[in-house]
CSV table of N, CA and C in Angstrom, one decimal:
chain,number,residue,atom,x,y,z
W,258,UNK,N,-58.6,16.6,-16.2
W,258,UNK,CA,-57.6,16.0,-15.5
W,258,UNK,C,-57.6,14.5,-15.6
W,259,UNK,N,-58.9,14.0,-15.8
W,259,UNK,CA,-59.0,12.5,-15.9
W,259,UNK,C,-58.5,12.0,-17.3
W,260,UNK,N,-58.6,12.9,-18.3
W,260,UNK,CA,-58.0,12.5,-19.6
W,260,UNK,C,-56.5,12.4,-19.5
W,261,UNK,N,-55.9,13.4,-18.9
W,261,UNK,CA,-54.4,13.4,-18.8
W,261,UNK,C,-54.0,12.2,-18.0
W,262,UNK,N,-54.7,11.9,-16.9
W,262,UNK,CA,-54.4,10.7,-16.1
W,262,UNK,C,-54.4,9.4,-16.9
W,263,UNK,N,-55.5,9.3,-17.8
W,263,UNK,CA,-55.7,8.1,-18.6
W,263,UNK,C,-54.6,8.0,-19.6
W,264,UNK,N,-54.2,9.1,-20.2
W,264,UNK,CA,-53.1,9.1,-21.2
W,264,UNK,C,-51.8,8.7,-20.6
W,265,UNK,N,-51.4,9.3,-19.5
W,265,UNK,CA,-50.2,9.0,-18.8
W,265,UNK,C,-50.2,7.5,-18.3
W,266,UNK,N,-51.3,7.1,-17.9
W,266,UNK,CA,-51.4,5.7,-17.4
W,266,UNK,C,-51.2,4.7,-18.6
W,267,UNK,N,-51.8,5.0,-19.8
W,267,UNK,CA,-51.6,4.2,-20.9
W,267,UNK,C,-50.1,4.1,-21.4
W,268,UNK,N,-49.5,5.3,-21.4
W,268,UNK,CA,-48.1,5.3,-21.7
W,268,UNK,C,-47.2,4.6,-20.7
W,269,UNK,N,-47.6,4.7,-19.5
W,269,UNK,CA,-46.9,4.0,-18.4
W,269,UNK,C,-47.0,2.4,-18.6
W,270,UNK,N,-48.2,2.0,-18.9
W,270,UNK,CA,-48.4,0.5,-19.1
W,270,UNK,C,-47.6,0.0,-20.4
W,271,UNK,N,-47.7,0.8,-21.5
W,271,UNK,CA,-46.9,0.4,-22.7
W,271,UNK,C,-45.4,0.4,-22.4
W,272,UNK,N,-44.9,1.4,-21.7
W,272,UNK,CA,-43.5,1.4,-21.3
W,272,UNK,C,-43.1,0.2,-20.5
W,273,UNK,N,-44.0,-0.2,-19.5
W,273,UNK,CA,-43.7,-1.3,-18.6
W,273,UNK,C,-43.7,-2.6,-19.4
W,274,UNK,N,-44.6,-2.8,-20.3
W,274,UNK,CA,-44.6,-4.0,-21.2
W,274,UNK,C,-43.4,-4.0,-22.1
W,275,UNK,N,-43.1,-2.8,-22.6
W,275,UNK,CA,-41.9,-2.8,-23.5
W,275,UNK,C,-40.6,-3.1,-22.8
W,276,UNK,N,-40.4,-2.6,-21.6
W,276,UNK,CA,-39.2,-2.9,-20.8
W,276,UNK,C,-39.2,-4.4,-20.5
W,277,UNK,N,-40.3,-5.0,-20.1
W,277,UNK,CA,-40.3,-6.4,-19.8
W,277,UNK,C,-39.9,-7.2,-21.0
W,278,UNK,N,-40.5,-6.9,-22.2
W,278,UNK,CA,-40.2,-7.6,-23.4
W,278,UNK,C,-38.8,-7.4,-23.8
W,279,UNK,N,-38.2,-6.2,-23.7
W,279,UNK,CA,-36.8,-6.0,-24.2
W,279,UNK,C,-35.9,-6.7,-23.2
W,280,UNK,N,-36.1,-6.7,-22.0
W,280,UNK,CA,-35.2,-7.4,-21.0
W,280,UNK,C,-35.2,-8.9,-21.3
W,281,UNK,N,-36.4,-9.5,-21.6
W,281,UNK,CA,-36.5,-10.9,-21.9
W,281,UNK,C,-35.8,-11.3,-23.2
W,282,UNK,N,-35.8,-10.4,-24.2
W,282,UNK,CA,-35.2,-10.6,-25.5
W,282,UNK,C,-33.7,-10.6,-25.4
W,283,UNK,N,-33.1,-9.7,-24.6
W,283,UNK,CA,-31.7,-9.5,-24.6
W,283,UNK,C,-30.9,-10.7,-24.1
W,284,UNK,N,-29.7,-10.8,-24.6
W,284,UNK,CA,-28.8,-11.9,-24.2
W,284,UNK,C,-28.0,-11.5,-23.0
W,285,UNK,N,-27.6,-12.4,-22.2
W,285,UNK,CA,-26.8,-12.1,-21.0
W,285,UNK,C,-25.4,-11.8,-21.4
W,286,UNK,N,-24.5,-11.5,-20.5
W,286,UNK,CA,-23.1,-11.3,-20.8
W,286,UNK,C,-22.4,-12.5,-21.3
W,287,UNK,N,-22.8,-13.7,-20.9
W,287,UNK,CA,-22.2,-14.9,-21.3
W,287,UNK,C,-22.5,-15.3,-22.8
W,288,UNK,N,-23.5,-14.7,-23.4
W,288,UNK,CA,-23.9,-15.0,-24.7
W,288,UNK,C,-22.8,-14.4,-25.7
W,289,UNK,N,-22.1,-13.3,-25.3
W,289,UNK,CA,-21.1,-12.8,-26.2
W,289,UNK,C,-19.9,-13.7,-26.4
W,290,UNK,N,-19.6,-14.5,-25.4
W,290,UNK,CA,-18.5,-15.4,-25.5
W,290,UNK,C,-18.8,-16.5,-26.6
W,291,UNK,N,-20.1,-16.9,-26.7
W,291,UNK,CA,-20.5,-17.9,-27.6
W,291,UNK,C,-20.5,-17.4,-29.1
W,292,UNK,N,-20.7,-16.1,-29.2
W,292,UNK,CA,-20.7,-15.4,-30.6
W,292,UNK,C,-19.3,-15.5,-31.1
W,293,UNK,N,-18.2,-15.4,-30.3
W,293,UNK,CA,-16.9,-15.4,-30.7
W,293,UNK,C,-16.5,-16.8,-31.3
W,294,UNK,N,-17.2,-17.8,-30.9
W,294,UNK,CA,-16.8,-19.2,-31.4
W,294,UNK,C,-17.8,-19.7,-32.5
W,295,UNK,N,-18.6,-18.8,-33.0
W,295,UNK,CA,-19.5,-19.1,-34.1
W,295,UNK,C,-20.8,-19.7,-33.7
W,296,UNK,N,-21.5,-19.1,-32.7
W,296,UNK,CA,-22.8,-19.7,-32.3
W,296,UNK,C,-23.9,-19.1,-33.2
W,297,UNK,N,-23.6,-18.2,-34.0
W,297,UNK,CA,-24.6,-17.6,-35.0
W,297,UNK,C,-25.1,-16.3,-34.6
W,298,UNK,N,-24.7,-15.7,-33.5
W,298,UNK,CA,-25.2,-14.4,-33.1
W,298,UNK,C,-24.6,-13.3,-34.0
W,299,UNK,N,-23.5,-13.5,-34.7
W,299,UNK,CA,-22.9,-12.5,-35.5
W,299,UNK,C,-23.7,-12.4,-36.8
W,300,UNK,N,-24.5,-13.3,-37.1
W,300,UNK,CA,-25.3,-13.3,-38.3
W,300,UNK,C,-26.7,-12.7,-38.1
W,301,UNK,N,-26.9,-12.0,-37.0
W,301,UNK,CA,-28.3,-11.5,-36.7
W,301,UNK,C,-28.5,-10.2,-37.5
W,302,UNK,N,-29.7,-9.6,-37.3
W,302,UNK,CA,-30.1,-8.5,-38.1
W,302,UNK,C,-29.2,-7.3,-37.9
W,303,UNK,N,-28.8,-7.0,-36.6
W,303,UNK,CA,-28.0,-5.9,-36.3
W,303,UNK,C,-26.5,-6.1,-36.3
W,304,UNK,N,-26.0,-7.3,-36.5
W,304,UNK,CA,-24.6,-7.7,-36.4
W,304,UNK,C,-24.3,-8.3,-35.1
W,305,UNK,N,-23.1,-8.5,-34.8
W,305,UNK,CA,-22.6,-9.2,-33.6
W,305,UNK,C,-22.9,-8.3,-32.4
W,306,UNK,N,-22.6,-7.0,-32.4
W,306,UNK,CA,-22.8,-6.1,-31.3
W,306,UNK,C,-23.9,-5.1,-31.5
W,307,UNK,N,-24.4,-5.0,-32.7
W,307,UNK,CA,-25.4,-4.0,-33.0
W,307,UNK,C,-26.7,-4.3,-32.3
W,308,UNK,N,-27.1,-5.5,-32.1
W,308,UNK,CA,-28.3,-5.8,-31.4
W,308,UNK,C,-28.2,-5.5,-29.9
W,309,UNK,N,-27.1,-5.7,-29.4
W,309,UNK,CA,-26.9,-5.4,-27.9
W,309,UNK,C,-27.0,-3.9,-27.7
W,310,UNK,N,-26.4,-3.1,-28.6
W,310,UNK,CA,-26.4,-1.7,-28.4
W,310,UNK,C,-27.9,-1.1,-28.6
W,311,UNK,N,-28.5,-1.6,-29.7
W,311,UNK,CA,-29.9,-1.2,-30.0
W,311,UNK,C,-30.8,-1.6,-28.8
W,312,UNK,N,-30.8,-2.8,-28.4
W,312,UNK,CA,-31.7,-3.3,-27.4
W,312,UNK,C,-31.4,-2.6,-26.0
W,313,UNK,N,-30.2,-2.4,-25.7
W,313,UNK,CA,-29.9,-1.7,-24.4
W,313,UNK,C,-30.2,-0.3,-24.4
W,314,UNK,N,-30.1,0.4,-25.5
W,314,UNK,CA,-30.4,1.8,-25.6
W,314,UNK,C,-32.0,1.9,-25.6
W,315,UNK,N,-32.6,1.1,-26.3
W,315,UNK,CA,-34.1,1.1,-26.3
W,315,UNK,C,-34.7,0.8,-24.9
W,316,UNK,N,-34.0,-0.1,-24.2
W,316,UNK,CA,-34.4,-0.5,-22.8
W,316,UNK,C,-34.2,0.7,-21.9
W,317,UNK,N,-33.1,1.4,-22.1
W,317,UNK,CA,-32.8,2.6,-21.3
W,317,UNK,C,-33.8,3.7,-21.5
W,318,UNK,N,-34.2,3.9,-22.8
W,318,UNK,CA,-35.2,5.0,-23.1
W,318,UNK,C,-36.5,4.6,-22.5
W,319,UNK,N,-36.9,3.4,-22.6
W,319,UNK,CA,-38.2,2.9,-22.1
W,319,UNK,C,-38.2,3.0,-20.5
W,320,UNK,N,-37.1,2.7,-19.9
W,320,UNK,CA,-37.0,2.8,-18.5
W,320,UNK,C,-37.1,4.2,-18.0
W,321,UNK,N,-36.5,5.1,-18.8
W,321,UNK,CA,-36.6,6.6,-18.4
W,321,UNK,C,-38.1,7.0,-18.6
W,322,UNK,N,-38.7,6.6,-19.6
W,322,UNK,CA,-40.2,6.9,-19.8
W,322,UNK,C,-41.0,6.4,-18.7
W,323,UNK,N,-40.7,5.1,-18.3
W,323,UNK,CA,-41.4,4.5,-17.2
W,323,UNK,C,-41.2,5.3,-15.9
W,324,UNK,N,-40.0,5.8,-15.6
W,324,UNK,CA,-39.7,6.5,-14.4
W,324,UNK,C,-40.4,7.9,-14.4
W,325,UNK,N,-40.4,8.6,-15.6
W,325,UNK,CA,-41.1,9.9,-15.7
W,325,UNK,C,-42.6,9.7,-15.5
W,326,UNK,N,-43.2,8.7,-16.1
W,326,UNK,CA,-44.6,8.5,-16.0
W,326,UNK,C,-45.0,8.1,-14.6
W,327,UNK,N,-44.1,7.3,-13.9
W,327,UNK,CA,-44.4,7.0,-12.5
W,327,UNK,C,-44.5,8.2,-11.7
W,328,UNK,N,-43.5,9.1,-11.8
W,328,UNK,CA,-43.6,10.4,-11.1
W,328,UNK,C,-44.8,11.2,-11.5
W,329,UNK,N,-45.1,11.2,-12.7
W,329,UNK,CA,-46.3,12.0,-13.2
W,329,UNK,C,-47.6,11.5,-12.6
W,330,UNK,N,-47.7,10.2,-12.6
W,330,UNK,CA,-48.9,9.5,-12.0
W,330,UNK,C,-49.1,9.8,-10.5
W,331,UNK,N,-47.9,9.8,-9.8
W,331,UNK,CA,-48.0,10.1,-8.4
W,331,UNK,C,-48.4,11.5,-8.2
W,332,UNK,N,-47.9,12.4,-9.0
W,332,UNK,CA,-48.2,13.9,-8.8
W,332,UNK,C,-49.7,14.1,-9.1
W,333,UNK,N,-50.1,13.5,-10.2
W,333,UNK,CA,-51.5,13.8,-10.6
W,333,UNK,C,-52.5,13.2,-9.6
W,334,UNK,N,-52.2,12.0,-9.1
W,334,UNK,CA,-53.0,11.3,-8.1
W,334,UNK,C,-53.1,12.1,-6.8
W,335,UNK,N,-51.9,12.7,-6.4
W,335,UNK,CA,-51.9,13.4,-5.1
W,335,UNK,C,-52.6,14.7,-5.1
W,336,UNK,N,-52.7,15.3,-6.3
W,336,UNK,CA,-53.3,16.7,-6.4
W,336,UNK,C,-54.7,16.6,-7.0
W,337,UNK,N,-55.3,15.4,-7.0
W,337,UNK,CA,-56.6,15.3,-7.5
W,337,UNK,C,-57.6,15.8,-6.5
W,338,UNK,N,-58.6,16.7,-6.9
W,338,UNK,CA,-59.5,17.2,-5.9
W,338,UNK,C,-60.5,16.1,-5.4
W,339,UNK,N,-60.9,16.2,-4.2
W,339,UNK,CA,-61.8,15.2,-3.6
W,339,UNK,C,-63.2,15.5,-4.0
W,340,UNK,N,-63.8,14.6,-4.7
W,340,UNK,CA,-65.2,14.8,-5.2
W,340,UNK,C,-66.2,14.1,-4.3
W,341,UNK,N,-65.8,13.0,-3.8
W,341,UNK,CA,-66.6,12.2,-2.9
W,341,UNK,C,-65.9,11.9,-1.6
W,342,UNK,N,-66.6,11.6,-0.6
W,342,UNK,CA,-65.9,11.2,0.6
W,342,UNK,C,-66.8,10.3,1.5
W,343,UNK,N,-66.1,9.7,2.4
W,343,UNK,CA,-66.8,8.8,3.3
W,343,UNK,C,-67.3,9.5,4.5
W,344,UNK,N,-68.0,8.8,5.3
W,344,UNK,CA,-68.6,9.4,6.5
W,344,UNK,C,-67.5,9.9,7.5
W,345,UNK,N,-66.5,9.1,7.6
W,345,UNK,CA,-65.4,9.4,8.6
W,345,UNK,C,-64.2,10.1,8.0
W,346,UNK,N,-64.3,10.6,6.8
W,346,UNK,CA,-63.2,11.2,6.1
W,346,UNK,C,-62.9,12.5,6.7
W,347,UNK,N,-63.9,13.3,6.9
W,347,UNK,CA,-63.6,14.7,7.5
W,347,UNK,C,-63.9,14.6,9.0
W,348,UNK,N,-62.9,14.7,9.8
W,348,UNK,CA,-63.1,14.5,11.3
W,348,UNK,C,-63.8,15.8,11.8
W,349,UNK,N,-64.5,15.6,12.9
W,349,UNK,CA,-65.2,16.7,13.5
W,349,UNK,C,-64.2,17.5,14.3
W,350,UNK,N,-64.1,18.8,14.0
W,350,UNK,CA,-63.2,19.7,14.7
W,350,UNK,C,-63.6,20.0,16.1
W,351,UNK,N,-62.7,20.1,17.0
W,351,UNK,CA,-63.0,20.4,18.4
W,351,UNK,C,-63.5,21.8,18.5
W,352,UNK,N,-64.6,22.0,19.1
W,352,UNK,CA,-65.1,23.4,19.3
W,352,UNK,C,-65.4,23.6,20.8
W,353,UNK,N,-65.3,24.8,21.2
W,353,UNK,CA,-65.6,25.1,22.6
W,353,UNK,C,-67.1,24.9,22.9
W,354,UNK,N,-67.3,24.1,24.0
W,354,UNK,CA,-68.7,23.8,24.4
W,354,UNK,C,-69.2,24.8,25.4
W,355,UNK,N,-70.3,25.6,25.1
W,355,UNK,CA,-70.7,26.6,26.0
W,355,UNK,C,-71.3,25.9,27.3
W,356,UNK,N,-71.0,26.5,28.4
W,356,UNK,CA,-71.5,26.0,29.7
W,356,UNK,C,-72.9,26.6,30.0
W,357,UNK,N,-73.9,25.8,30.3
W,357,UNK,CA,-75.2,26.4,30.6
W,357,UNK,C,-75.2,27.3,31.8
W,358,UNK,N,-76.0,28.3,31.8
W,358,UNK,CA,-76.1,29.3,32.9
W,358,UNK,C,-76.5,28.7,34.2
W,359,UNK,N,-77.4,27.7,34.2
W,359,UNK,CA,-77.9,27.1,35.4
W,359,UNK,C,-76.8,26.3,36.1
W,360,UNK,N,-75.8,25.9,35.5
W,360,UNK,CA,-74.7,25.1,36.2
W,360,UNK,C,-73.9,25.9,37.1
W,361,UNK,N,-73.7,27.2,36.8
W,361,UNK,CA,-72.8,28.0,37.6
W,361,UNK,C,-73.4,28.9,38.7
W,362,UNK,N,-74.6,29.0,38.8
W,362,UNK,CA,-75.3,29.8,39.8
W,362,UNK,C,-75.7,31.1,39.2
W,363,UNK,N,-74.9,32.1,38.9
W,363,UNK,CA,-75.2,33.3,38.4
W,363,UNK,C,-75.6,33.2,36.9
W,364,UNK,N,-76.6,33.9,36.5
W,364,UNK,CA,-77.0,33.8,35.1
W,364,UNK,C,-76.0,34.6,34.3
W,365,UNK,N,-75.4,34.0,33.2
W,365,UNK,CA,-74.5,34.7,32.4
W,365,UNK,C,-73.1,34.6,32.8
W,366,UNK,N,-72.8,34.2,34.1
W,366,UNK,CA,-71.4,34.1,34.5
W,366,UNK,C,-70.9,32.7,34.2
W,367,UNK,N,-69.7,32.6,33.8
W,367,UNK,CA,-69.1,31.4,33.4
W,367,UNK,C,-68.3,30.9,34.6
W,368,UNK,N,-68.7,29.8,35.2
W,368,UNK,CA,-68.0,29.3,36.4
W,368,UNK,C,-66.6,28.8,36.1
W,369,UNK,N,-66.3,28.5,34.8
W,369,UNK,CA,-64.9,27.9,34.5
W,369,UNK,C,-64.2,29.0,33.7
W,370,UNK,N,-63.7,30.0,34.4
W,370,UNK,CA,-62.9,31.0,33.7
W,370,UNK,C,-61.5,30.9,34.2
W,371,UNK,N,-60.6,31.7,33.7
W,371,UNK,CA,-59.1,31.6,34.0
W,371,UNK,C,-58.8,31.8,35.4
W,372,UNK,N,-59.5,32.7,36.1
W,372,UNK,CA,-59.2,33.0,37.5
W,372,UNK,C,-59.9,32.1,38.5
W,373,UNK,N,-60.7,31.2,38.1
W,373,UNK,CA,-61.5,30.4,39.0
W,373,UNK,C,-60.8,29.0,39.3
W,374,UNK,N,-61.0,28.5,40.5
W,374,UNK,CA,-60.5,27.2,40.8
W,374,UNK,C,-61.5,26.1,40.6
W,375,UNK,N,-62.7,26.4,40.0
W,375,UNK,CA,-63.7,25.5,39.8
W,375,UNK,C,-63.4,24.5,38.7
W,376,UNK,N,-62.4,24.9,37.8
W,376,UNK,CA,-62.0,24.0,36.8
W,376,UNK,C,-61.2,22.8,37.3
W,377,UNK,N,-60.7,22.9,38.5
W,377,UNK,CA,-59.9,21.8,39.1
W,377,UNK,C,-60.8,20.8,39.8
W,378,UNK,N,-62.0,21.1,40.1
W,378,UNK,CA,-62.9,20.2,40.8
W,378,UNK,C,-63.5,19.2,39.8
W,379,UNK,N,-63.3,17.9,40.1
W,379,UNK,CA,-63.9,16.9,39.2
W,379,UNK,C,-65.4,16.9,39.4
W,380,UNK,N,-66.1,16.5,38.3
W,380,UNK,CA,-67.5,16.4,38.3
W,380,UNK,C,-68.0,15.0,38.4
């Protein structure tokens, strides 16, 4: 399970870095106006609109991969078995405390039973 977690985490980090890089490389909406007046964007590798479509589609794919790996990491981390724990991690469960026989008078008789009024008396 640790190997799967490491692989998904590596893909998640690569997708995050890819999304950051592609968003920084892309031009804003105002850059298309400059291309119409000859700012040189039409002479790029993908053409005037080819780079925008390629970059936006690649960003969308990497964002989808980032989303899926985020959900996968959350699922893997929440279902990981507990191998170690702290002192206070497992709380002590409440258990019925037996009443000593000397406290009630009769040996073996429980002074605090359902029909007795002794449970209402403060100690």
